[in-house]
XYZ file of C-alpha atoms in Angstrom:
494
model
C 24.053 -6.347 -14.462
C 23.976 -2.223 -15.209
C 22.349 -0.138 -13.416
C 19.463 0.667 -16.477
C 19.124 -2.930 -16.893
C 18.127 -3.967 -13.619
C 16.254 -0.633 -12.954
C 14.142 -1.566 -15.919
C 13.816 -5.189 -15.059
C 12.077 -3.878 -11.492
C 9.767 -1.527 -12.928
C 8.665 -4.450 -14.936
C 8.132 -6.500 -12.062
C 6.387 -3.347 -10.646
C 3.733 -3.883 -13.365
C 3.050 -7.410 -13.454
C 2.542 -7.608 -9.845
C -0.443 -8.866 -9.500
C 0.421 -11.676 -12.373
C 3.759 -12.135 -11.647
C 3.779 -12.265 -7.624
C 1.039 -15.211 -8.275
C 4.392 -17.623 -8.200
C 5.791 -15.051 -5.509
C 2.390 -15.794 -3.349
C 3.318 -16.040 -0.437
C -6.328 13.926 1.695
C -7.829 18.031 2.835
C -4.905 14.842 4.641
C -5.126 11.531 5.163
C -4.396 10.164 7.936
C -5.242 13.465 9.161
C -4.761 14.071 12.746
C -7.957 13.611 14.834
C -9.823 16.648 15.830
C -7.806 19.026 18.453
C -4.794 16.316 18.152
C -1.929 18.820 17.658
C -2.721 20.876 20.675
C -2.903 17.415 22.356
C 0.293 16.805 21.101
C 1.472 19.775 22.571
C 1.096 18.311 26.038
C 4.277 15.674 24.834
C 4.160 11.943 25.910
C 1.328 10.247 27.993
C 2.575 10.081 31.493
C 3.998 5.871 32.195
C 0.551 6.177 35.287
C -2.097 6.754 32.775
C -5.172 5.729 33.327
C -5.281 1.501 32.692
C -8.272 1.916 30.119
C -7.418 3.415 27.109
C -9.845 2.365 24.736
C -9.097 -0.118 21.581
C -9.321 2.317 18.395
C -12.621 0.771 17.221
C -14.143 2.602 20.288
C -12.938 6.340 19.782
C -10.926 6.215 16.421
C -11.442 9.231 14.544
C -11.990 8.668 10.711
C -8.560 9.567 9.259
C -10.038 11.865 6.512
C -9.559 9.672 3.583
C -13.053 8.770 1.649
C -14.481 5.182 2.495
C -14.897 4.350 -1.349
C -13.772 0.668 -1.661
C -12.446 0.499 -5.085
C -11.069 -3.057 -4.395
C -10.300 -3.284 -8.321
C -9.999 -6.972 -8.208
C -10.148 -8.711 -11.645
C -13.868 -8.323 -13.288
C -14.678 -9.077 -16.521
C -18.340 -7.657 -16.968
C -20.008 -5.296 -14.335
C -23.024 -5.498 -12.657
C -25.721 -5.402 -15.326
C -23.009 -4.182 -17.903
C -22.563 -5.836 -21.392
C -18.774 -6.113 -22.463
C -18.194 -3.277 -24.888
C -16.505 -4.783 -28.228
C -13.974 -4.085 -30.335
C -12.235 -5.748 -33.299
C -8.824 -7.850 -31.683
C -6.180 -4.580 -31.481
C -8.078 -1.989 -32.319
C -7.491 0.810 -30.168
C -9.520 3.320 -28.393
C -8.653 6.973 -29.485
C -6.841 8.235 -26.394
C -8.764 11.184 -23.962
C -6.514 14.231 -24.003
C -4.935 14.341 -20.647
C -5.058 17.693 -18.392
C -2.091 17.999 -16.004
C -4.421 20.296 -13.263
C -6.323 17.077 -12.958
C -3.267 14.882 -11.013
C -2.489 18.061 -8.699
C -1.686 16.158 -5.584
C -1.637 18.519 -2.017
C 0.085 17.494 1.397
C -2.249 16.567 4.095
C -2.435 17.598 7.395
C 1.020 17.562 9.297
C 1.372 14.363 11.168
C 5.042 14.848 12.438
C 4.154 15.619 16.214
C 1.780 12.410 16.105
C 4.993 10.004 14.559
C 6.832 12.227 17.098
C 5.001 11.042 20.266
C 4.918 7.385 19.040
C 8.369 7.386 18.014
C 9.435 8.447 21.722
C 6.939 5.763 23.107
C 8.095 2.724 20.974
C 11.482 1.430 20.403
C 12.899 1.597 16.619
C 14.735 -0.191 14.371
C 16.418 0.816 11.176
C 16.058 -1.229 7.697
C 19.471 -2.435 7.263
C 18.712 -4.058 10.671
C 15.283 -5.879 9.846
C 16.954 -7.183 7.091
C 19.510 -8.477 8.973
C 16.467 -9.714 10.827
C 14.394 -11.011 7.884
C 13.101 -14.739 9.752
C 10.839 -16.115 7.201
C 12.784 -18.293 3.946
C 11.626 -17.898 0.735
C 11.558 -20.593 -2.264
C 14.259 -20.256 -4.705
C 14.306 -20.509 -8.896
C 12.949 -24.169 -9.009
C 10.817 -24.951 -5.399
C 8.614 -22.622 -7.247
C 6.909 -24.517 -9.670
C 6.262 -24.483 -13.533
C 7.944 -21.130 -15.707
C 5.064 -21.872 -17.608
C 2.920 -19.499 -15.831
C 4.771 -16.285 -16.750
C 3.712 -16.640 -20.375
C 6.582 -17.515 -22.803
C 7.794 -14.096 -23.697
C 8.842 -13.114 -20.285
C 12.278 -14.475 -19.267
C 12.849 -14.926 -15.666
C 15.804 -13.758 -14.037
C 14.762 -15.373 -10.286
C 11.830 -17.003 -9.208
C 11.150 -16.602 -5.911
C 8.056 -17.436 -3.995
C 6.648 -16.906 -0.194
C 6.876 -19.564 2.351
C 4.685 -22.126 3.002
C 1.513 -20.082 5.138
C 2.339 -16.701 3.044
C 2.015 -19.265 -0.032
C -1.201 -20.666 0.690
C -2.711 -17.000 2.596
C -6.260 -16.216 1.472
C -6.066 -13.089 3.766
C -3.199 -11.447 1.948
C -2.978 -10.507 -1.650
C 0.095 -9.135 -3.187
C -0.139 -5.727 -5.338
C 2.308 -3.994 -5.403
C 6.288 -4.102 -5.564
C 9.223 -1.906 -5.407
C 13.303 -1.885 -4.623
C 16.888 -0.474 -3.741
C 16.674 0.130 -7.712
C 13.980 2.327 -7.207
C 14.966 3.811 -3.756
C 18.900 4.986 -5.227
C 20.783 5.360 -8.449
C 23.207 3.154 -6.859
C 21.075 0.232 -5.295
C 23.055 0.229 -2.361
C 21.310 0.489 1.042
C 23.437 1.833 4.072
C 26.169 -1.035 4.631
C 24.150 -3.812 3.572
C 24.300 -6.030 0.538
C 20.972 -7.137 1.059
C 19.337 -5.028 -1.943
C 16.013 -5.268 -0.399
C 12.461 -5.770 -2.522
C 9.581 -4.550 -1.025
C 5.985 -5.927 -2.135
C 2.942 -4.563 -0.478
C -0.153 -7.003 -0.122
C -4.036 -5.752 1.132
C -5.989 -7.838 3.690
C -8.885 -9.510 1.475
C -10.450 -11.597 4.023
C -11.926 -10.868 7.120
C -14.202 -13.529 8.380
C -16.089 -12.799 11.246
C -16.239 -8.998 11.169
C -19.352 -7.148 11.346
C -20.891 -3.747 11.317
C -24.069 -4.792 13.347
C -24.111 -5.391 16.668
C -23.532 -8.867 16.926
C -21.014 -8.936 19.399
C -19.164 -6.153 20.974
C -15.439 -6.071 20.468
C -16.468 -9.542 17.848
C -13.047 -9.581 16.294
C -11.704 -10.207 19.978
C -13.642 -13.112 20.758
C -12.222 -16.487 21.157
C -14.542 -17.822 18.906
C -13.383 -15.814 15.608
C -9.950 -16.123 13.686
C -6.865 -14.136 14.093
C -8.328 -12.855 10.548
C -11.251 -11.037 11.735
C -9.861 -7.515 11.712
C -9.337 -5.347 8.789
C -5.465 -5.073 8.836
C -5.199 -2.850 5.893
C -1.715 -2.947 4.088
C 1.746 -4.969 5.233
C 5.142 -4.695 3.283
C 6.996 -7.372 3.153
C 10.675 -6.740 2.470
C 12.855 -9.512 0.505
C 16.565 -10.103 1.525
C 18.491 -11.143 -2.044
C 21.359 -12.043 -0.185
C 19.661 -14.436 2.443
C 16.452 -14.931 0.548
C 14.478 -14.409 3.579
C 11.822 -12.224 4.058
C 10.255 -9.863 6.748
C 6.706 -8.674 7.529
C 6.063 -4.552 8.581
C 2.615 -3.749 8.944
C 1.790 -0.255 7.915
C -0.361 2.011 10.269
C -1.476 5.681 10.953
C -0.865 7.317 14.318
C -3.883 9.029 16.258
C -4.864 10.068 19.895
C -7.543 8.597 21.806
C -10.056 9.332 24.105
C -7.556 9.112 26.826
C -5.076 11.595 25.324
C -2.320 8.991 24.624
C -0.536 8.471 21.216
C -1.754 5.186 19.337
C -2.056 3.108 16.112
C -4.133 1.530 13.825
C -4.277 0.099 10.562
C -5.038 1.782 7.275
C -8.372 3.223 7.121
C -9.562 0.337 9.272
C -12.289 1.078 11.715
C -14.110 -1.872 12.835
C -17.474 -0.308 13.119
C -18.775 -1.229 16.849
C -22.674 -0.548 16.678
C -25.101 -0.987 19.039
C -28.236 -0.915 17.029
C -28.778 0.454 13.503
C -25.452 1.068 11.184
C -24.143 4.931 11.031
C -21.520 6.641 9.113
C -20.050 6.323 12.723
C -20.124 2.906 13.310
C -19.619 1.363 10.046
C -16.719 -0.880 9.648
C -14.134 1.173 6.903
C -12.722 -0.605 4.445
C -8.821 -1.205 3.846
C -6.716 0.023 1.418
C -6.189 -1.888 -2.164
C -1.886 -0.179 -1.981
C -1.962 -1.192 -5.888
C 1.086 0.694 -7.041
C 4.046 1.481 -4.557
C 7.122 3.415 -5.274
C 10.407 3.238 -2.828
C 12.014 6.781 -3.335
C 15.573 7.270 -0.885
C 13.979 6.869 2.301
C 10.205 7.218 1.503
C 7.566 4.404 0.449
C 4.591 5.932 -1.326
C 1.685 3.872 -1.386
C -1.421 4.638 -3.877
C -5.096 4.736 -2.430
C -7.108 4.459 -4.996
C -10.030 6.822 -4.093
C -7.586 9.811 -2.079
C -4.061 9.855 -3.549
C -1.274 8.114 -1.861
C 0.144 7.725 1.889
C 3.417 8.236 2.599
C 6.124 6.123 4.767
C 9.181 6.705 6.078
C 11.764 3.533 6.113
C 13.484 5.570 9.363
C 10.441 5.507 11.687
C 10.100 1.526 11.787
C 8.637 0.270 15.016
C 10.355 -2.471 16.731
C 7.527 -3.878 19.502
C 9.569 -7.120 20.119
C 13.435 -6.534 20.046
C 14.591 -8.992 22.415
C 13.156 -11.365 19.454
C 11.624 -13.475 22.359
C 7.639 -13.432 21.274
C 6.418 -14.914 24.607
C 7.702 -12.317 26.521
C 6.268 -9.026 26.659
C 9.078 -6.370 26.016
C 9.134 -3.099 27.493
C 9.034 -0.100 25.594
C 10.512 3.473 26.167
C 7.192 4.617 27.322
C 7.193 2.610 30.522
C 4.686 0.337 29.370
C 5.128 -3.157 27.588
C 4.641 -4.544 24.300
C 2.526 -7.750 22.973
C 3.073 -9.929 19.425
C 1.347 -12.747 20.450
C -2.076 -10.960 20.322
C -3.196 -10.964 16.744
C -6.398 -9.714 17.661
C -5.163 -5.929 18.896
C -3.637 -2.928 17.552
C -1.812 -0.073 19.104
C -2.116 1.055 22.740
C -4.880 -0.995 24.904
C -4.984 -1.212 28.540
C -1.056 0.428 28.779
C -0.166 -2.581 26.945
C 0.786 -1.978 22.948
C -0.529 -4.607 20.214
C 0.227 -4.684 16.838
C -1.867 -7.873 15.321
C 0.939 -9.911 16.177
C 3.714 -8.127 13.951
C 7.037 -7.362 15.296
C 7.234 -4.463 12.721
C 5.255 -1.411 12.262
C 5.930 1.924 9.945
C 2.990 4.560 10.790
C 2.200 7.261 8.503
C 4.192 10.089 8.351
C 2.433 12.188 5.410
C -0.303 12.034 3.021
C -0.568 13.483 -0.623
C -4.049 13.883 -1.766
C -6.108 14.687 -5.359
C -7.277 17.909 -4.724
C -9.595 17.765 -8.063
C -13.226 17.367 -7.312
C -14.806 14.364 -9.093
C -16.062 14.159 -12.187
C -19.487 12.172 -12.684
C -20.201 10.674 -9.372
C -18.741 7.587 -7.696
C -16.022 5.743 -9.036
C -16.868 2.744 -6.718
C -17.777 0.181 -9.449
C -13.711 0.568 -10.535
C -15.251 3.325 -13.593
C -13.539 6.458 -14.369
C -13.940 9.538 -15.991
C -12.507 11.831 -18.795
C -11.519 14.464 -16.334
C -12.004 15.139 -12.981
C -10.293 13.612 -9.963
C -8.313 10.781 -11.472
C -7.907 7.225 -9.332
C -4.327 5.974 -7.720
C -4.572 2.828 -9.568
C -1.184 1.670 -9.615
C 3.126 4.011 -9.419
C 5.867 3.752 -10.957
C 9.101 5.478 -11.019
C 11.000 6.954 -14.410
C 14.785 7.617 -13.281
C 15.562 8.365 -16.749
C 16.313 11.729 -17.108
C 15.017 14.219 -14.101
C 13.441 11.806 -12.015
C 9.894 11.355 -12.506
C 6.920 9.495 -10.395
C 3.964 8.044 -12.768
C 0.712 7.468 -11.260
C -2.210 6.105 -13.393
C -6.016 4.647 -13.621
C -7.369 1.370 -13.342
C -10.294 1.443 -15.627
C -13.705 -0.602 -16.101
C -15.815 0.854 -18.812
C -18.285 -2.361 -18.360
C -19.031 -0.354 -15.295
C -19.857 2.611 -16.297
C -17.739 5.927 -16.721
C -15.865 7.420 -19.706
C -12.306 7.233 -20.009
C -10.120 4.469 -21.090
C -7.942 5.425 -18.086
C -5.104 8.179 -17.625
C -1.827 8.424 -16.399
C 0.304 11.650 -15.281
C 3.976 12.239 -14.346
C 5.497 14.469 -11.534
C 9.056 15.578 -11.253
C 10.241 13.526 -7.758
C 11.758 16.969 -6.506
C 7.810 17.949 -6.437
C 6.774 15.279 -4.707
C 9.845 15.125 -1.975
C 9.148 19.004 -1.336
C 5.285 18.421 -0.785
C 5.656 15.402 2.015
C 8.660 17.412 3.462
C 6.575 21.060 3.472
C 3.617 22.363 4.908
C 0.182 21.276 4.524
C -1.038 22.049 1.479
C 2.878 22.242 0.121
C 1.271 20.784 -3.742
C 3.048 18.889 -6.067
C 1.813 19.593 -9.555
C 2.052 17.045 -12.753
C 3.844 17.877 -15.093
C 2.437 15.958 -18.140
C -1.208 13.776 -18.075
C -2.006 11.458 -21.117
C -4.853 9.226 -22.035
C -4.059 5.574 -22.002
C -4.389 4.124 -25.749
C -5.165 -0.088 -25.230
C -5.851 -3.310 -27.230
C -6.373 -6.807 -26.393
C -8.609 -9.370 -25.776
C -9.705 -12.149 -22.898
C -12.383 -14.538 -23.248
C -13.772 -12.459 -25.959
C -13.853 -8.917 -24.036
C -11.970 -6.115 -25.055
C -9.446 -5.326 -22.460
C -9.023 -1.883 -23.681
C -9.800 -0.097 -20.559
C -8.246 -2.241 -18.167
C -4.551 -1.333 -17.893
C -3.227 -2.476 -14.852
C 0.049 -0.475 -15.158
C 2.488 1.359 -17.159
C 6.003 3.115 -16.989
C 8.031 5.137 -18.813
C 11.273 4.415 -19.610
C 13.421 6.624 -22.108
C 10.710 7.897 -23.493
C 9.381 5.096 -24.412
C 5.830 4.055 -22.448
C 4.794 0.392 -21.632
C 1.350 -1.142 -19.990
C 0.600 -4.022 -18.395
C -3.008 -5.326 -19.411
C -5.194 -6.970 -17.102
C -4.849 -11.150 -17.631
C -1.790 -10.636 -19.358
C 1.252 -11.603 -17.688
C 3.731 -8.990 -20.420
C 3.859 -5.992 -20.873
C 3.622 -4.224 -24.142
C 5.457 -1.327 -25.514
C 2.851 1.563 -26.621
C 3.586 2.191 -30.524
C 1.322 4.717 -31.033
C 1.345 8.162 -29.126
C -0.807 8.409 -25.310
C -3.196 11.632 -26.144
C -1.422 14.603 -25.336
């Protein structure tokens, strides 16, 4: 199939995500460096004789700089206390005029010494490899049940669908999905024929965690599942040619308390308190990663209240590479890795955790929404007219001068003003601000207002685009509880 074709047919799966990977079921910087970390990172790596007590990260974890505004944005159809605003079956809302300033995105504070010091502690392994080393088989076309649930205007090149505990998962949720189509013109990756497809998926579930103090360390305790802790965000990258798949659990690098290099997951503090909840102790919420956009060798995944975080497919983590999980490897460090732990992350007691995940990519830059917001919290999934916009959900325009699209998830029912926006930025802007100094911005070069019709169960789904693209110049949007996409007829506001 040409190269348009099948770059068209991903962005399309980019936008039905959510729908679609159903059958597939199974900041000032994010991230930001901890207070006095880059003169700590000055010293180079912890010595192999450090002390045999460095503290999990739910002890001395800095807050990575990111707000703690969970805009989960699962599917809602009325708000709390909010009547469903109505309109006649495809009537459209007039469109808010978009303002590019709004989408300026700024690089965060520079993490390379951090991914530095971690990369020289850990062993690594490159993506062509971990495909190679992709363990887990998918289903295939018809051990994936009815067509029927893709709607009957969507025709389905490959149905493929997670094995048999990723099927059934209540912990992880798919949102997000990218490719090789996305990643280069030419879909090839290095010497593999594996044209990988990445799909990112947020931890939902997380019995047994708790703010108060009910238990110290309470996601460690024999007693609570391997679920307990926040885990954030994990990619999961898709061999075509083997159809097998491969976990990587994404995670920001930090210091701790003892002055050695660590990891945890996205945003995911478990909030240890020993008496009354503070900003300090309060368990953080994970990540929602509902758009993601593979560029050459960078992931960019959206957070919805900041901007997005950045990845870089060269600085995968390799914590078990003798592929033997019940034996502790050693890493380049002098210490030893675990994956049979699922209840740890990053360095503990000189021994390195990682939930139980051979794979993990950390950080390596953050691009944030330097607008200030516009009418108080977005938290209820509302947005507004202009301010600081929301990183709903990405997509990437290679037609023409490449182009990254980021746009708004929108619930009027909730409150706030705007139907929901989206704004483009030339990918040479982008590249230059994770690759620059912090603050290095990227500024958008076009912002519209997003024009919707449509109805479920009555409601107008006007404000609830889930995603759109741009290919050609022609725009398209995914609804929510719609499995197509449309094309937009009528022009975005301008």
């Amino acid at each position: 199939m040409g190269l348009p074709s099948r770059s068209i047919h991903l962005a399309a799966c980019a936008l039905a995500a959510g729908a679609l990977l159903t059958g597939l079921v199974p900041a000032a910087g994010a991230a930001a460096a901890p207070p006095g970390a880059t003169a700590r990172a000055a010293a180079g790596p912890a010595l192999p004789n450090a002390r045999a007590d460095d503290p999990p990260p739910t002890d001395d974890m800095p807050d990575d700089g990111f707000d703690d505004e969970h805009e989960g944005e699962q599917d809602d159809l009325v708000g709390p206390g909010g009547t469903p605003e109505r309109r006649a079956p495809g009537t459209q809302a007039a469109p808010v005029p978009g303002r590019p300033g709004d989408f300026r995105l700024a690089a965060g504070s520079d993490l390379s010494g951090l991914v530095g010091r971690l990369d020289a502690a850990l062993p690594k392994q490159g993506l062509t490899e971990l495909m190679e080393q992709a363990n887990r088989p998918s289903g295939w076309e018809g051990a994936c049940g009815n067509t029927s649930i893709y709607g009957p205007d969507l025709a389905v090149n490959h149905r493929v669908c997670w094995d048999g505990d990723d099927l059934a998962s209540g912990e992880w949720v798919p949102q997000a999905i990218t490719g090789v189509s996305d990643a280069q013109e030419d879909e090839d990756w290095g010497s593999s024929n594996s044209e990988p497809i990445a799909v990112a998926s947020y931890d939902a579930k997380n019995p047994g965690r708790s703010d108060q103090a009910s238990g110290r360390d309470n996601c460690v305790q024999a007693s609570v599942s391997d679920a307990c802790n926040e885990k954030g965000v994990r990619v999961s990258f898709f061999n075509q040619a083997t159809q097998k798949y491969r976990h990587v659990l994404l995670a920001w690098p930090y210091v701790n308390s003892k002055n050695n290099i660590s990891f945890d997951a996205l945003h995911a503090s478990e909030g240890k308190c020993t008496g009354t909840v503070t900003p300090s102790c309060k368990a953080q919420n994970g990540i929602h990663a509902g758009g993601m956009v593979w560029y050459g060798n960078y992931l960019y995944v959206a957070d919805t209240a900041n901007g997005m975080r950045v990845f870089d497919l060269r600085k995968i983590m390799d914590l078990n590479p003798d592929n033997d999980a019940d034996r502790n490897d050693p890493t380049p460090d002098g210490l030893e890795s675990d994956v049979k732990d699922k209840k740890r992350i990053g360095r503990q007691n000189n021994v390195w955790y990682s939930f139980g995940y051979r794979y993990v990519m950390p950080q390596v830059a953050t691009l944030k929404l330097t607008t200030a917001k516009n009418g108080g919290t977005t938290a209820g999934n509302q947005c507004y007219a202009t301010g600081r916009p929301k990183a709903s959900f990405l997509s990437l325009d290679r037609t023409g001068a490449d182009h990254l699209i980021l746009g708004e998830y929108c619930n009027k029912n909730n409150g706030g003003t705007s139907n929901g926006r989206v704004g483009t930025y030339p990918m040479s802007a982008i590249t230059a601000a994770v690759e620059g100094k912090a603050g290095t911005a990227a500024a958008a070069d076009s912002s519209f207002g997003l024009p919707t019709g449509g109805t479920f169960n009555g409601e107008t789904l006007w404000h609830k685009t889930q995603g759109a693209l741009r290919y050609d110049g022609k725009w398209y949007k995914r609804e929510l509880y719609s499995y197509n996409m449309s094309e937009v007829t009528g022009d975005f506001g301008s």
